[in-house]
């Protein structure tokens, strides 16, 4: 049965990637297309390969719910050479965005354009190295914070908002991160015509969604397990759901 989120709504699906030896099981690879399997084989480590496979399996399983199609049969393309990913061969396809970071996958689905990003907290040294890449006001906000832990938390939230917005634009990091203000202190100074808001994902991570809208979307967060996205699950698992609301 086909279903698309209503206007002003974003549905975010979270998958904690299972750890342990062995990586993703063979049945996960079977759902991917030839290009995805080729990309997976290109990773230098089993850990990186497993993260990629679980992320793209989750994307296919989630989108199949909305498109009313077989996950393995979904075809992807891009708007232009480097633009947003889109579904091909589906009438009225939903907008979607994919992100994964160190054991957590996020898939956002909306009626139109949407960007999502999830970030795991990084070492303080990484924050310091990234400061020159930020908008001057963002950098000033972070430099005013006392203590590395507070700075790491604020930077992780900021970077998730920034990448979600850039994915929504369809540019990714081809657009300079310092070009746009996505800081905490002045929400009204964020990019005009866009709403960028945080998504709760648990300790040690930050996530955000971005949509072209005048007001914050209503965000519903659904958490699924690895067993629920494997082909044997049949798509019938019951995801844990929390409605975040607007803001």
CSV table of C-alpha atoms in Angstrom, one decimal:
chain,number,residue,atom,x,y,z
A,1,UNK,CA,0.0,0.0,0.0
A,2,UNK,CA,1.4,3.4,-1.1
A,3,UNK,CA,1.7,6.2,1.4
A,4,UNK,CA,3.4,9.6,1.4
A,5,UNK,CA,3.9,11.8,4.5
A,6,UNK,CA,1.5,14.8,4.5
A,7,UNK,CA,2.4,18.4,3.9
A,8,UNK,CA,4.7,19.7,6.6
A,9,UNK,CA,5.5,16.3,7.9
A,10,UNK,CA,8.9,14.4,7.9
A,11,UNK,CA,9.3,10.8,8.9
A,12,UNK,CA,12.7,9.8,10.0
A,13,UNK,CA,13.6,6.1,10.3
A,14,UNK,CA,16.6,5.1,12.4
A,15,UNK,CA,18.5,1.9,12.2
A,16,UNK,CA,21.2,1.1,14.8
A,17,UNK,CA,23.7,-1.0,12.8
A,18,UNK,CA,24.6,-4.3,14.4
A,19,UNK,CA,28.2,-4.8,15.3
A,20,UNK,CA,30.3,-7.9,15.7
A,21,UNK,CA,32.3,-10.0,13.2
A,22,UNK,CA,31.2,-11.1,9.8
A,23,UNK,CA,29.6,-7.9,8.6
A,24,UNK,CA,26.2,-7.7,6.8
A,25,UNK,CA,24.7,-11.1,5.9
A,26,UNK,CA,24.4,-12.3,2.3
A,27,UNK,CA,20.6,-11.7,2.2
A,28,UNK,CA,21.3,-8.0,2.7
A,29,UNK,CA,23.5,-7.8,-0.4
A,30,UNK,CA,20.8,-9.6,-2.4
A,31,UNK,CA,18.5,-6.6,-2.1
A,32,UNK,CA,21.1,-4.1,-3.5
A,33,UNK,CA,21.6,-3.5,-7.2
A,34,UNK,CA,24.8,-4.1,-9.1
A,35,UNK,CA,26.1,-0.6,-8.6
A,36,UNK,CA,25.6,-0.7,-4.8
A,37,UNK,CA,27.2,-4.1,-4.5
A,38,UNK,CA,30.2,-2.8,-6.5
A,39,UNK,CA,30.5,0.2,-4.3
A,40,UNK,CA,30.3,-2.0,-1.2
A,41,UNK,CA,33.1,-4.2,-2.5
A,42,UNK,CA,35.3,-1.0,-2.8
A,43,UNK,CA,35.5,-0.4,0.9
A,44,UNK,CA,38.8,-1.2,2.4
A,45,UNK,CA,37.5,-2.5,5.7
A,46,UNK,CA,34.7,-5.0,6.6
A,47,UNK,CA,33.3,-2.4,9.0
A,48,UNK,CA,32.9,0.3,6.3
A,49,UNK,CA,31.4,-2.2,3.9
A,50,UNK,CA,28.9,-3.4,6.5
A,51,UNK,CA,27.8,0.1,7.3
A,52,UNK,CA,27.3,0.9,3.7
A,53,UNK,CA,25.3,-2.3,3.0
A,54,UNK,CA,23.0,-1.8,6.1
A,55,UNK,CA,22.4,1.8,5.2
A,56,UNK,CA,21.3,1.1,1.6
A,57,UNK,CA,19.3,-1.9,2.7
A,58,UNK,CA,17.5,0.3,5.2
A,59,UNK,CA,16.9,2.9,2.5
A,60,UNK,CA,15.4,0.4,0.1
A,61,UNK,CA,13.2,-1.2,2.8
A,62,UNK,CA,11.9,2.1,4.0
A,63,UNK,CA,11.2,3.5,0.5
A,64,UNK,CA,9.4,0.3,-0.5
A,65,UNK,CA,6.8,1.0,2.2
A,66,UNK,CA,6.0,4.3,0.6
A,67,UNK,CA,6.3,3.3,-3.1
A,68,UNK,CA,4.4,0.1,-2.7
A,69,UNK,CA,7.2,-1.7,-4.5
A,70,UNK,CA,9.7,-4.5,-4.1
A,71,UNK,CA,12.8,-3.1,-2.3
A,72,UNK,CA,15.2,-4.9,-4.7
A,73,UNK,CA,13.3,-3.4,-7.7
A,74,UNK,CA,13.7,0.2,-6.8
A,75,UNK,CA,15.8,2.3,-9.2
A,76,UNK,CA,17.6,5.5,-8.2
A,77,UNK,CA,18.8,8.5,-10.1
A,78,UNK,CA,19.9,12.1,-9.4
A,79,UNK,CA,18.6,15.5,-10.3
A,80,UNK,CA,21.4,16.6,-12.6
A,81,UNK,CA,24.9,15.2,-12.3
A,82,UNK,CA,25.5,15.7,-8.5
A,83,UNK,CA,22.0,16.7,-7.3
A,84,UNK,CA,19.6,15.1,-4.9
A,85,UNK,CA,18.9,11.4,-5.2
A,86,UNK,CA,15.5,10.5,-6.6
A,87,UNK,CA,13.4,7.4,-7.2
A,88,UNK,CA,12.9,6.4,-10.9
A,89,UNK,CA,9.9,4.6,-12.3
A,90,UNK,CA,7.6,5.5,-9.5
A,91,UNK,CA,4.6,7.8,-9.9
A,92,UNK,CA,4.6,10.6,-7.4
A,93,UNK,CA,7.7,9.4,-5.5
A,94,UNK,CA,8.4,10.8,-2.1
A,95,UNK,CA,11.4,12.9,-1.3
A,96,UNK,CA,14.0,11.2,0.7
A,97,UNK,CA,17.5,11.5,2.1
A,98,UNK,CA,20.0,9.1,3.6
A,99,UNK,CA,22.7,9.5,6.2
A,100,UNK,CA,24.8,7.2,8.3
A,101,UNK,CA,27.5,7.7,10.9
A,102,UNK,CA,29.5,5.1,12.9
A,103,UNK,CA,26.7,2.7,13.6
A,104,UNK,CA,23.6,4.7,13.1
A,105,UNK,CA,21.5,5.0,9.9
A,106,UNK,CA,18.9,7.7,9.3
A,107,UNK,CA,16.4,7.8,6.4
A,108,UNK,CA,14.1,10.8,6.1
A,109,UNK,CA,11.0,10.8,3.9
A,110,UNK,CA,8.7,13.7,3.0
A,111,UNK,CA,6.2,14.7,0.4
A,112,UNK,CA,8.8,16.9,-1.2
A,113,UNK,CA,12.5,17.9,-0.9
A,114,UNK,CA,14.2,16.9,2.4
A,115,UNK,CA,17.7,16.6,3.7
A,116,UNK,CA,18.8,14.6,6.7
A,117,UNK,CA,22.1,14.1,8.5
A,118,UNK,CA,23.3,12.2,11.5
A,119,UNK,CA,26.7,12.7,13.1
A,120,UNK,CA,28.5,10.9,15.9
A,121,UNK,CA,30.4,13.2,18.3
A,122,UNK,CA,34.0,13.6,17.3
A,123,UNK,CA,37.2,14.3,19.3
A,124,UNK,CA,37.9,17.9,20.3
A,125,UNK,CA,40.8,18.0,18.0
A,126,UNK,CA,38.5,17.4,15.0
A,127,UNK,CA,36.3,20.4,16.1
A,128,UNK,CA,39.4,22.6,16.3
A,129,UNK,CA,40.5,21.5,12.8
A,130,UNK,CA,37.0,22.2,11.4
A,131,UNK,CA,36.7,25.7,12.8
A,132,UNK,CA,38.2,27.5,9.8
A,133,UNK,CA,35.6,25.9,7.5
A,134,UNK,CA,32.7,27.4,9.4
A,135,UNK,CA,30.7,30.6,9.0
A,136,UNK,CA,32.4,33.4,11.0
A,137,UNK,CA,29.4,33.7,13.4
A,138,UNK,CA,29.3,29.9,13.9
A,139,UNK,CA,33.0,29.9,14.7
A,140,UNK,CA,32.6,32.7,17.2
A,141,UNK,CA,29.7,30.9,19.0
A,142,UNK,CA,31.8,27.8,19.4
A,143,UNK,CA,34.9,29.7,20.6
A,144,UNK,CA,32.8,31.3,23.3
A,145,UNK,CA,31.9,27.9,24.8
A,146,UNK,CA,34.0,26.8,27.8
A,147,UNK,CA,35.2,23.2,28.0
A,148,UNK,CA,35.8,20.7,25.2
A,149,UNK,CA,32.7,18.6,25.9
A,150,UNK,CA,30.3,21.6,25.4
A,151,UNK,CA,32.1,22.6,22.2
A,152,UNK,CA,32.0,19.0,20.8
A,153,UNK,CA,28.2,18.7,21.5
A,154,UNK,CA,27.5,22.1,19.9
A,155,UNK,CA,29.7,21.4,16.9
A,156,UNK,CA,28.0,18.0,16.3
A,157,UNK,CA,24.6,19.6,16.3
A,158,UNK,CA,25.8,22.4,14.1
A,159,UNK,CA,27.4,20.1,11.5
A,160,UNK,CA,24.3,17.9,11.4
A,161,UNK,CA,22.2,20.9,10.6
A,162,UNK,CA,24.7,22.1,8.0
A,163,UNK,CA,24.9,18.8,6.1
A,164,UNK,CA,21.1,18.3,6.3
A,165,UNK,CA,20.6,21.8,4.7
A,166,UNK,CA,23.3,21.2,2.0
A,167,UNK,CA,21.7,17.8,1.2
A,168,UNK,CA,18.3,19.5,0.9
A,169,UNK,CA,19.9,22.1,-1.5
A,170,UNK,CA,21.3,19.2,-3.5
A,171,UNK,CA,24.8,20.5,-3.4
A,172,UNK,CA,26.3,18.6,-0.5
A,173,UNK,CA,29.7,19.8,0.6
A,174,UNK,CA,30.4,21.1,-2.9
A,175,UNK,CA,29.0,24.3,-1.4
A,176,UNK,CA,31.4,25.8,1.0
A,177,UNK,CA,30.3,25.1,4.6
A,178,UNK,CA,31.2,28.6,5.6
A,179,UNK,CA,28.7,30.1,3.1
A,180,UNK,CA,25.6,29.7,5.3
A,181,UNK,CA,24.9,30.3,9.0
A,182,UNK,CA,23.3,27.4,10.8
A,183,UNK,CA,24.3,28.2,14.3
A,184,UNK,CA,22.4,28.1,17.6
A,185,UNK,CA,22.4,31.8,18.7
A,186,UNK,CA,20.4,33.3,15.8
A,187,UNK,CA,17.9,30.9,14.3
A,188,UNK,CA,16.3,33.8,12.4
A,189,UNK,CA,19.6,34.3,10.5
A,190,UNK,CA,19.6,30.8,9.1
A,191,UNK,CA,18.9,30.4,5.3
A,192,UNK,CA,15.7,32.1,4.2
A,193,UNK,CA,13.0,29.8,3.0
A,194,UNK,CA,14.3,26.8,4.8
A,195,UNK,CA,13.5,25.1,8.1
A,196,UNK,CA,16.3,23.2,9.7
A,197,UNK,CA,15.6,21.4,13.0
A,198,UNK,CA,17.2,18.9,15.3
A,199,UNK,CA,16.1,15.2,15.6
A,200,UNK,CA,16.6,13.3,18.9
A,201,UNK,CA,18.8,10.3,18.3
A,202,UNK,CA,20.3,9.5,21.6
A,203,UNK,CA,23.5,10.2,23.5
A,204,UNK,CA,26.7,10.6,21.5
A,205,UNK,CA,25.0,11.6,18.3
A,206,UNK,CA,23.2,14.5,16.7
A,207,UNK,CA,20.8,14.6,13.8
A,208,UNK,CA,18.8,17.2,11.8
A,209,UNK,CA,16.4,17.5,9.0
A,210,UNK,CA,16.0,20.4,6.5
A,211,UNK,CA,13.0,21.2,4.3
A,212,UNK,CA,12.1,24.2,2.2
A,213,UNK,CA,9.3,25.6,4.4
A,214,UNK,CA,8.3,28.7,6.3
A,215,UNK,CA,7.8,26.8,9.5
A,216,UNK,CA,9.3,23.8,11.3
A,217,UNK,CA,8.0,20.5,10.1
A,218,UNK,CA,6.3,17.9,12.3
A,219,UNK,CA,8.9,15.1,12.6
A,220,UNK,CA,8.1,11.5,13.5
A,221,UNK,CA,11.0,9.3,14.5
A,222,UNK,CA,10.7,5.6,13.9
A,223,UNK,CA,13.4,3.1,15.1
A,224,UNK,CA,13.8,-0.3,13.4
A,225,UNK,CA,16.1,-3.2,14.1
A,226,UNK,CA,18.3,-5.1,11.8
A,227,UNK,CA,16.0,-8.1,11.8
A,228,UNK,CA,13.1,-5.9,10.6
A,229,UNK,CA,15.0,-4.7,7.5
A,230,UNK,CA,16.4,-8.0,6.4
A,231,UNK,CA,14.4,-9.6,3.6
A,232,UNK,CA,13.1,-12.5,5.8
A,233,UNK,CA,11.2,-9.9,7.9
A,234,UNK,CA,8.8,-9.2,5.0
A,235,UNK,CA,8.4,-5.6,6.0
A,236,UNK,CA,5.9,-6.3,8.7
A,237,UNK,CA,7.9,-5.4,11.8
A,238,UNK,CA,6.6,-2.8,14.2
A,239,UNK,CA,8.9,0.1,14.5
A,240,UNK,CA,9.2,2.1,17.8
A,241,UNK,CA,7.7,5.5,17.1
A,242,UNK,CA,8.1,8.9,18.7
A,243,UNK,CA,6.5,12.1,17.4
A,244,UNK,CA,8.9,15.0,18.0
A,245,UNK,CA,6.4,17.7,16.9
A,246,UNK,CA,7.4,21.0,15.4
A,247,UNK,CA,10.6,22.8,16.2
